[in-house]
């Protein structure tokens, strides 16, 4: 810019020089004419000549003024045209031409202005890229999808395919984010190419017509990165359900072959839910919800498959929306209950604590287990509220038991999303103070996935909670994809082996070996072991032989209301055992 600027307003191009010269030339001319006329008029003493000389002088002044008007017109024209350009730009037309052909200072100003507009344009397009393009895959993002779907009618039918990668999270946890990002990029390329039959350059056409954002409906297929490991394919136009299913099949096939990334052979897959535009719904948010629901159904029914939204799912969506609506009122309406499942010492089968398990006393559906509503609570951001209510009810129950001579420690389940909230430790500690309970009377059960998602944050949280007195247990051990060294960085107190590992322990040698190994490892590290889901005496015998410390399961005690726990366990031991076994039979 500096070099270019030097050519403007120099020498005769300078407005100042031009004005000075113009005034000097015109002034001299008028002065000379005036002197000439007056000397002629005065010499002749002729009134006509005198009048003529005055008129001549006035004419030359008028001529000078006219000349000045014309010449300054040349100078102000570039200013006018610059103003027209700035006004166009101010109206948002960043491509308005700035056409000022002048070597004066105004030309320089126009040049700077052009440079400024060019920079502004570059910044705007960068902002567009950041706002509308996914940084990892280069695909258009969710904002673009929302915009494209803002007027579903323009799409003239077609379908939305919600694609969720299977096993991506495990890869990300095990191999790190860089490998995960590479995998996302390569998966996106395969889905575009083999799945949707689009070329590399299709990535660009995915953006065509997308200003801030889409002014017109896309003509062809589009692939969006929705969030995390979720993608959305949009197939506009008159396409049948069968054709949409074929496309979903090709998308699934495109991810079948393993990916080779950083020397690692990685196998993933995807589950797809399809909703038909104009058939299943005309409403964008409903279509997204339906496709999402169908995708969950695909996951539930075994992954690596697609599900076309159907009437059965519509009923389930309706059901879920009702539960969502009711759940938001459940805490305030006092419908949350807690049942307590006892934990027994394997040595003498005495009670060694209880686990608080949330229940929802629904006004019309009866008592619901956490399987029916916890995922809704998570999706609706109600987990914290429900978690606090469970802790509050457990604290009340503990006071009640104590006052009638029954003392025990209560384990509370905490979901990973609750636990990884950096404020979790501080919040639960201040709530415990508020409720008048000691942290040492409680154990917090977290799942092994917590350690995998953000081990530093989890580590810090565990340390603070343990310092305050809470016990920490790893729940459902054996079903996640644990990186054991990462898991064992968390200084927890006990390990709860999941029911699925215990199920066949009395019949399957492999299962027994895995449990024996887990018990040995935990003991070596100074932790106690709880086996979950014991339903048969034979399982209990095997666990006793493997030196497991505690057991929990329907064999010795189901989850039950607080009063029932007290009634059963305030009894002498032998009587208690008989009574419980009788209640199961
Ligand atoms: P979990 O913490 O592993 O709890 C054990 C689950 O296994 C309970 O199911 C219990 O009823 C069941 N169970 C115990 N023994 C046996 C058995 O011998 N056989 C069989 N078939 N099942 C047995 P429930 O109450 O449905 O809870 C399911 C899960 O919901 C819990 O698994 C826990 O992860 C979660 N959960 C429960 N209450 C809460 C809560 O207050 N907050 C949070 N965040 N999660 C909770
Ligand atoms: Mg638990
Ligand atoms: Mg468990």
XYZ file of C-alpha atoms in Angstrom, residues 93-580:
488
model
C -22.567 -4.910 -0.912
C -18.944 -5.806 -0.256
C -18.365 -6.465 -3.947
C -19.322 -2.914 -5.059
C -16.573 -1.605 -7.403
C -14.516 1.338 -6.188
C -13.865 3.105 -9.514
C -11.947 6.320 -8.950
C -9.490 7.123 -11.721
C -7.456 9.996 -10.399
C -3.845 10.444 -9.429
C -4.658 13.086 -6.813
C -5.001 12.503 -3.061
C -8.593 11.294 -3.585
C -7.207 8.571 -5.878
C -4.879 7.588 -3.008
C -7.812 7.524 -0.611
C -9.783 5.351 -3.034
C -6.817 2.997 -3.332
C -6.558 2.619 0.459
C -10.273 2.073 0.515
C -10.008 -0.714 -2.070
C -7.325 -2.394 0.052
C -9.502 -2.072 3.155
C -12.493 -3.619 1.382
C -10.323 -6.467 0.082
C -9.124 -7.189 3.639
C -12.671 -6.953 4.907
C -13.810 -9.417 2.236
C -11.023 -11.823 3.180
C -11.989 -11.577 6.842
C -15.642 -12.083 6.096
C -14.891 -15.180 4.070
C -12.665 -16.457 6.909
C -15.475 -15.829 9.367
C -17.800 -17.714 7.028
C -15.357 -20.605 6.924
C -15.084 -20.676 10.704
C -18.800 -20.306 11.202
C -20.061 -22.695 8.556
C -17.295 -25.203 7.896
C -16.220 -27.971 10.208
C -12.529 -27.492 10.905
C -11.669 -31.203 10.944
C -13.535 -32.695 7.994
C -14.095 -29.550 5.918
C -17.781 -30.453 5.724
C -20.505 -27.866 6.244
C -21.535 -27.823 9.874
C -24.748 -27.914 11.819
C -25.445 -24.192 11.334
C -25.594 -24.764 7.590
C -27.824 -27.796 8.069
C -30.207 -25.773 10.244
C -30.303 -23.100 7.607
C -30.891 -25.517 4.751
C -33.668 -27.133 6.782
C -35.173 -23.780 7.760
C -37.459 -24.046 4.753
C -38.058 -27.764 4.248
C -40.500 -27.086 1.385
C -37.650 -25.948 -0.883
C -36.103 -29.422 -0.743
C -39.022 -30.938 -2.735
C -39.076 -34.152 -0.684
C -36.156 -36.481 -0.076
C -34.742 -37.583 3.219
C -32.476 -36.887 6.156
C -30.031 -39.554 7.275
C -28.584 -39.295 10.767
C -25.287 -41.145 10.880
C -23.554 -42.025 14.125
C -20.176 -43.713 14.037
C -19.955 -46.918 16.053
C -16.921 -47.474 18.293
C -15.451 -44.057 17.458
C -15.342 -43.014 21.091
C -13.251 -46.004 22.065
C -10.734 -45.245 19.292
C -10.547 -41.655 20.415
C -10.054 -42.648 24.049
C -7.478 -45.309 23.289
C -5.418 -43.666 20.544
C -5.880 -39.978 21.259
C -7.529 -37.043 19.558
C -5.128 -36.779 16.664
C -5.887 -40.298 15.472
C -9.558 -39.605 16.191
C -9.508 -36.460 14.036
C -7.783 -38.292 11.199
C -10.332 -41.027 11.424
C -13.208 -38.534 11.229
C -11.653 -36.916 8.165
C -11.127 -40.225 6.392
C -14.564 -41.506 7.337
C -16.113 -38.301 5.946
C -14.206 -38.734 2.668
C -15.360 -42.332 2.318
C -18.963 -41.465 3.078
C -18.856 -38.684 0.489
C -17.162 -40.776 -2.171
C -18.311 -44.366 -1.774
C -21.448 -43.624 0.181
C -22.993 -40.649 -1.577
C -21.114 -41.034 -4.866
C -19.663 -37.535 -4.760
C -16.138 -36.494 -5.735
C -13.552 -34.655 -3.643
C -14.609 -31.354 -5.176
C -18.089 -32.094 -3.846
C -16.904 -30.697 -0.566
C -16.832 -27.317 -2.271
C -20.218 -27.740 -3.927
C -21.599 -28.567 -0.506
C -21.027 -24.900 0.192
C -22.285 -23.511 -3.118
C -25.218 -21.223 -2.667
C -24.334 -20.879 0.981
C -23.942 -17.239 1.801
C -25.066 -16.246 5.243
C -26.253 -19.044 4.913
C -28.270 -20.779 2.179
C -30.326 -18.541 -0.055
C -31.431 -21.372 -2.263
C -32.117 -25.035 -1.747
C -29.261 -27.399 -2.601
C -29.799 -29.389 -5.817
C -27.647 -32.332 -4.858
C -26.802 -34.499 -1.880
C -24.989 -32.931 1.012
C -23.031 -34.305 3.936
C -22.745 -32.348 7.187
C -20.730 -32.899 10.322
C -23.377 -32.574 12.971
C -21.382 -32.978 16.189
C -18.684 -35.271 17.591
C -19.003 -38.519 15.668
C -22.381 -37.648 14.194
C -22.953 -36.791 10.558
C -26.055 -35.947 8.571
C -26.618 -36.734 4.904
C -29.301 -34.763 3.132
C -30.803 -36.203 -0.034
C -33.176 -33.625 -1.561
C -35.721 -34.170 -4.336
C -38.264 -36.881 -5.094
C -36.535 -39.948 -3.628
C -38.383 -43.036 -2.398
C -37.897 -44.688 0.986
C -36.277 -47.642 -0.822
C -33.718 -45.387 -2.505
C -32.926 -43.724 0.829
C -32.356 -47.170 2.327
C -30.007 -48.032 -0.570
C -28.004 -44.877 0.110
C -27.859 -45.724 3.830
C -26.639 -49.216 2.920
C -23.876 -47.745 0.765
C -22.879 -45.357 3.566
C -22.577 -48.290 5.961
C -20.580 -50.280 3.383
C -18.237 -47.325 2.864
C -17.003 -47.651 6.456
C -16.716 -51.425 6.537
C -13.094 -51.752 5.454
C -10.645 -50.982 8.289
C -8.829 -47.630 8.316
C -5.070 -47.607 8.553
C -4.073 -44.526 10.549
C -0.653 -43.923 12.092
C 0.139 -47.606 11.682
C -3.035 -48.616 13.535
C -5.704 -50.731 11.899
C -8.947 -49.201 13.088
C -12.367 -50.700 12.615
C -15.468 -48.610 13.042
C -18.938 -48.706 11.565
C -22.023 -46.559 11.615
C -25.670 -46.685 12.561
C -28.118 -44.670 10.485
C -31.625 -43.362 11.095
C -33.673 -42.135 8.132
C -36.625 -39.725 8.112
C -38.504 -38.851 4.907
C -39.181 -35.193 4.214
C -42.859 -34.576 3.590
C -43.798 -38.172 4.446
C -42.753 -38.508 8.078
C -43.007 -34.778 8.723
C -42.772 -31.320 7.139
C -41.172 -29.807 10.166
C -37.386 -29.529 10.364
C -37.000 -30.089 14.092
C -39.438 -32.996 14.006
C -37.578 -34.559 11.062
C -34.292 -34.283 12.950
C -35.865 -35.810 16.029
C -37.352 -38.678 14.011
C -34.087 -39.415 12.184
C -32.259 -39.312 15.505
C -34.763 -41.663 17.073
C -34.446 -44.087 14.142
C -30.662 -43.902 14.523
C -30.906 -44.856 18.205
C -33.133 -47.743 17.206
C -30.427 -48.855 14.744
C -27.859 -48.712 17.545
C -30.122 -50.571 19.923
C -30.819 -53.316 17.459
C -27.171 -54.163 16.954
C -25.327 -51.263 15.259
C -23.887 -51.118 11.751
C -27.376 -50.941 10.288
C -30.015 -48.458 9.236
C -33.583 -47.951 10.377
C -36.269 -46.105 8.434
C -38.510 -44.094 10.742
C -41.871 -45.856 11.198
C -45.147 -45.684 13.070
C -43.844 -47.755 15.966
C -41.037 -45.268 16.466
C -43.513 -42.390 16.179
C -45.402 -43.868 19.138
C -42.108 -44.206 21.044
C -41.239 -40.572 20.263
C -44.643 -39.515 21.524
C -44.129 -41.583 24.639
C -40.721 -40.092 25.213
C -41.957 -36.521 24.807
C -44.601 -37.244 27.434
C -41.970 -38.626 29.789
C -39.741 -35.613 29.072
C -42.571 -33.274 29.962
C -43.460 -35.186 33.141
C -39.856 -35.672 34.246
C -39.214 -31.938 34.294
C -41.864 -31.717 37.066
C -40.962 -34.939 38.875
C -38.566 -33.478 41.439
C -40.807 -30.525 42.251
C -43.816 -32.823 42.545
C -41.957 -35.057 45.019
C -42.154 -38.099 42.728
C -38.504 -39.141 43.047
C -37.938 -42.141 45.312
C -34.814 -43.974 46.350
C -34.573 -47.715 46.847
C -31.609 -49.216 48.633
C -29.887 -52.414 47.637
C -27.778 -53.963 50.396
C -24.183 -54.979 49.900
C -22.945 -57.960 51.895
C -19.613 -59.034 53.203
C -18.891 -62.354 51.514
C -17.301 -63.761 54.640
C -20.263 -63.717 56.974
C -23.005 -62.314 54.735
C -23.636 -59.355 57.006
C -24.725 -56.059 55.539
C -21.783 -53.830 54.667
C -23.530 -50.858 53.133
C -26.355 -50.021 50.744
C -26.537 -48.569 47.267
C -29.063 -45.828 46.565
C -30.929 -46.523 43.306
C -33.265 -43.880 41.968
C -36.901 -44.600 41.123
C -39.617 -42.392 39.723
C -43.130 -42.755 41.092
C -44.922 -41.668 37.928
C -48.516 -40.493 38.544
C -50.012 -42.827 35.896
C -47.276 -45.259 34.879
C -46.322 -46.458 38.362
C -42.825 -46.969 39.737
C -40.223 -46.529 36.979
C -36.602 -47.709 37.083
C -33.654 -45.530 36.051
C -33.407 -47.358 32.701
C -36.635 -45.628 31.609
C -35.742 -42.085 32.478
C -32.047 -41.447 33.199
C -31.144 -40.927 29.536
C -34.056 -38.495 29.197
C -32.824 -36.697 32.320
C -29.365 -36.492 30.784
C -30.664 -35.199 27.448
C -32.876 -32.633 29.175
C -30.200 -31.427 31.603
C -32.129 -32.747 34.626
C -29.459 -35.117 35.934
C -28.034 -32.672 38.442
C -31.422 -31.849 39.857
C -32.351 -35.524 40.190
C -28.878 -36.348 41.550
C -29.276 -33.718 44.273
C -32.705 -35.086 45.144
C -31.288 -38.627 45.458
C -28.543 -37.343 47.739
C -31.053 -35.343 49.805
C -33.417 -38.324 50.224
C -30.463 -40.580 51.112
C -29.308 -38.089 53.741
C -32.829 -37.973 55.236
C -32.933 -41.788 55.192
C -29.545 -42.006 56.902
C -30.718 -39.674 59.705
C -33.859 -41.755 60.068
C -31.988 -45.089 60.214
C -29.499 -43.732 62.684
C -32.136 -42.398 64.994
C -33.635 -45.901 65.122
C -30.299 -47.592 65.683
C -29.408 -48.796 62.191
C -26.148 -47.460 60.824
C -24.720 -47.987 57.359
C -22.845 -46.324 54.528
C -24.749 -45.283 51.385
C -23.346 -45.515 47.877
C -24.632 -42.916 45.416
C -24.371 -43.333 41.631
C -22.949 -40.431 39.693
C -23.117 -40.182 35.903
C -19.921 -39.260 34.008
C -21.420 -35.978 32.798
C -22.197 -34.978 36.403
C -18.838 -36.075 37.680
C -16.800 -34.324 35.004
C -18.410 -30.980 35.743
C -15.485 -29.122 37.371
C -17.840 -27.734 40.033
C -19.091 -31.197 41.054
C -16.813 -31.687 44.087
C -17.444 -28.206 45.471
C -21.198 -28.503 44.899
C -21.635 -31.874 46.568
C -19.469 -30.837 49.523
C -21.486 -27.718 50.171
C -24.717 -29.687 49.725
C -23.526 -32.290 52.261
C -22.914 -29.455 54.748
C -26.349 -28.064 54.025
C -27.915 -31.482 54.652
C -25.911 -31.980 57.840
C -24.236 -35.224 56.718
C -20.612 -36.290 56.730
C -18.982 -37.221 53.403
C -17.454 -40.309 55.078
C -20.950 -41.812 55.313
C -21.190 -41.912 51.523
C -19.491 -43.669 48.642
C -19.675 -42.187 45.144
C -19.953 -44.725 42.344
C -18.516 -43.584 39.034
C -18.017 -45.648 35.898
C -14.674 -46.430 34.334
C -15.569 -44.260 31.310
C -14.995 -41.240 33.563
C -11.307 -42.025 33.728
C -11.154 -42.416 29.955
C -12.912 -39.218 28.965
C -10.791 -36.734 30.872
C -8.408 -38.377 33.246
C -6.861 -35.162 34.577
C -10.178 -33.607 35.533
C -11.374 -36.916 36.986
C -8.147 -37.347 38.928
C -8.472 -33.902 40.476
C -12.123 -34.462 41.348
C -11.412 -37.874 42.942
C -8.553 -36.413 44.990
C -10.685 -33.580 46.367
C -13.640 -35.829 47.175
C -11.431 -38.409 48.895
C -9.727 -35.718 50.951
C -13.161 -34.633 52.111
C -13.984 -38.193 53.192
C -16.134 -39.655 50.395
C -15.401 -43.211 49.364
C -14.943 -43.698 45.608
C -15.988 -46.867 43.776
C -15.582 -47.763 40.124
C -18.957 -49.131 39.018
C -19.741 -51.566 36.196
C -16.085 -52.538 35.823
C -15.465 -54.742 32.788
C -17.982 -53.381 30.286
C -16.200 -50.224 29.159
C -12.994 -50.035 27.181
C -10.666 -49.328 30.041
C -7.113 -48.407 29.660
C -6.125 -49.994 32.963
C -3.104 -47.789 33.611
C -5.237 -44.708 33.073
C -8.011 -46.114 35.240
C -5.633 -46.943 38.057
C -4.307 -43.400 38.155
C -7.607 -42.593 39.832
C -7.059 -43.401 43.478
C -10.383 -45.105 44.083
C -11.253 -47.350 47.040
C -13.229 -50.159 45.549
C -13.962 -51.907 42.307
C -17.442 -53.135 41.428
C -17.257 -55.931 38.873
C -20.174 -55.759 36.465
C -22.918 -58.354 36.435
C -22.063 -59.356 32.861
C -18.656 -60.649 34.000
C -20.166 -62.466 36.962
C -23.111 -64.070 35.145
C -21.361 -67.274 34.071
C -18.635 -67.352 36.658
C -19.770 -70.747 37.968
C -19.886 -72.402 34.535
C -17.339 -70.602 32.360
C -13.618 -70.996 33.088
C -12.683 -67.910 31.041
C -15.129 -65.717 32.959
C -13.712 -67.055 36.211
C -10.147 -66.281 35.106
C -11.023 -62.698 34.192
C -12.751 -62.119 37.529
C -9.884 -63.769 39.430
C -7.445 -61.493 37.626
C -9.515 -58.387 38.371
C -9.818 -59.298 42.067
C -6.073 -59.995 42.333
C -5.199 -56.723 40.632
C -7.498 -54.660 42.848
C -6.212 -56.337 46.017
C -2.595 -55.744 44.998
C -3.455 -52.069 44.709
C -5.173 -52.015 48.102
C -8.747 -51.833 46.858
C -11.757 -53.863 47.903
C -13.879 -55.718 45.360
C -17.662 -55.882 45.063
C -19.275 -58.383 42.695
C -22.578 -57.168 41.250
C -25.672 -59.077 40.216
C -25.317 -62.336 42.155
C -28.401 -64.438 41.564
C -27.207 -67.975 42.349
C -25.562 -69.563 45.356
C -22.972 -71.194 43.010
C -21.741 -67.769 41.895
C -21.353 -66.778 45.521
C -19.308 -69.905 46.258
C -16.940 -69.219 43.360
C -16.499 -65.594 44.462
C -15.757 -66.673 48.019
C -13.056 -69.018 46.676
C -11.607 -66.095 44.658
C -11.477 -63.934 47.832
C -13.914 -61.338 46.587
C -14.796 -58.995 49.483
C -18.432 -58.045 48.968
C -21.397 -59.122 46.923
C -24.568 -57.447 45.785
C -27.404 -59.184 44.015
C -30.926 -60.462 44.020
C -29.764 -63.641 45.776
C -29.280 -61.829 49.063
C -31.107 -58.554 48.651
C -33.034 -56.668 46.001
C -33.294 -52.894 45.950
C -36.073 -51.920 48.387
C -37.481 -48.868 50.172
C -35.546 -47.587 53.195
C -38.025 -48.936 55.772
C -37.904 -52.402 54.240
C -34.102 -52.407 54.450
C -34.294 -51.565 58.117
C -37.005 -54.144 58.793
C -34.965 -56.852 57.080
C -31.530 -56.000 58.430
C -32.295 -55.005 61.967
C -33.164 -58.704 62.471
C -30.743 -61.351 63.726
C -28.573 -62.629 60.887
C -29.894 -66.167 60.331
C -33.477 -65.038 60.379
C -32.634 -62.269 57.955
C -31.045 -64.631 55.484
C -34.001 -66.999 55.505
C -36.452 -64.185 55.099
C -34.670 -62.701 52.124
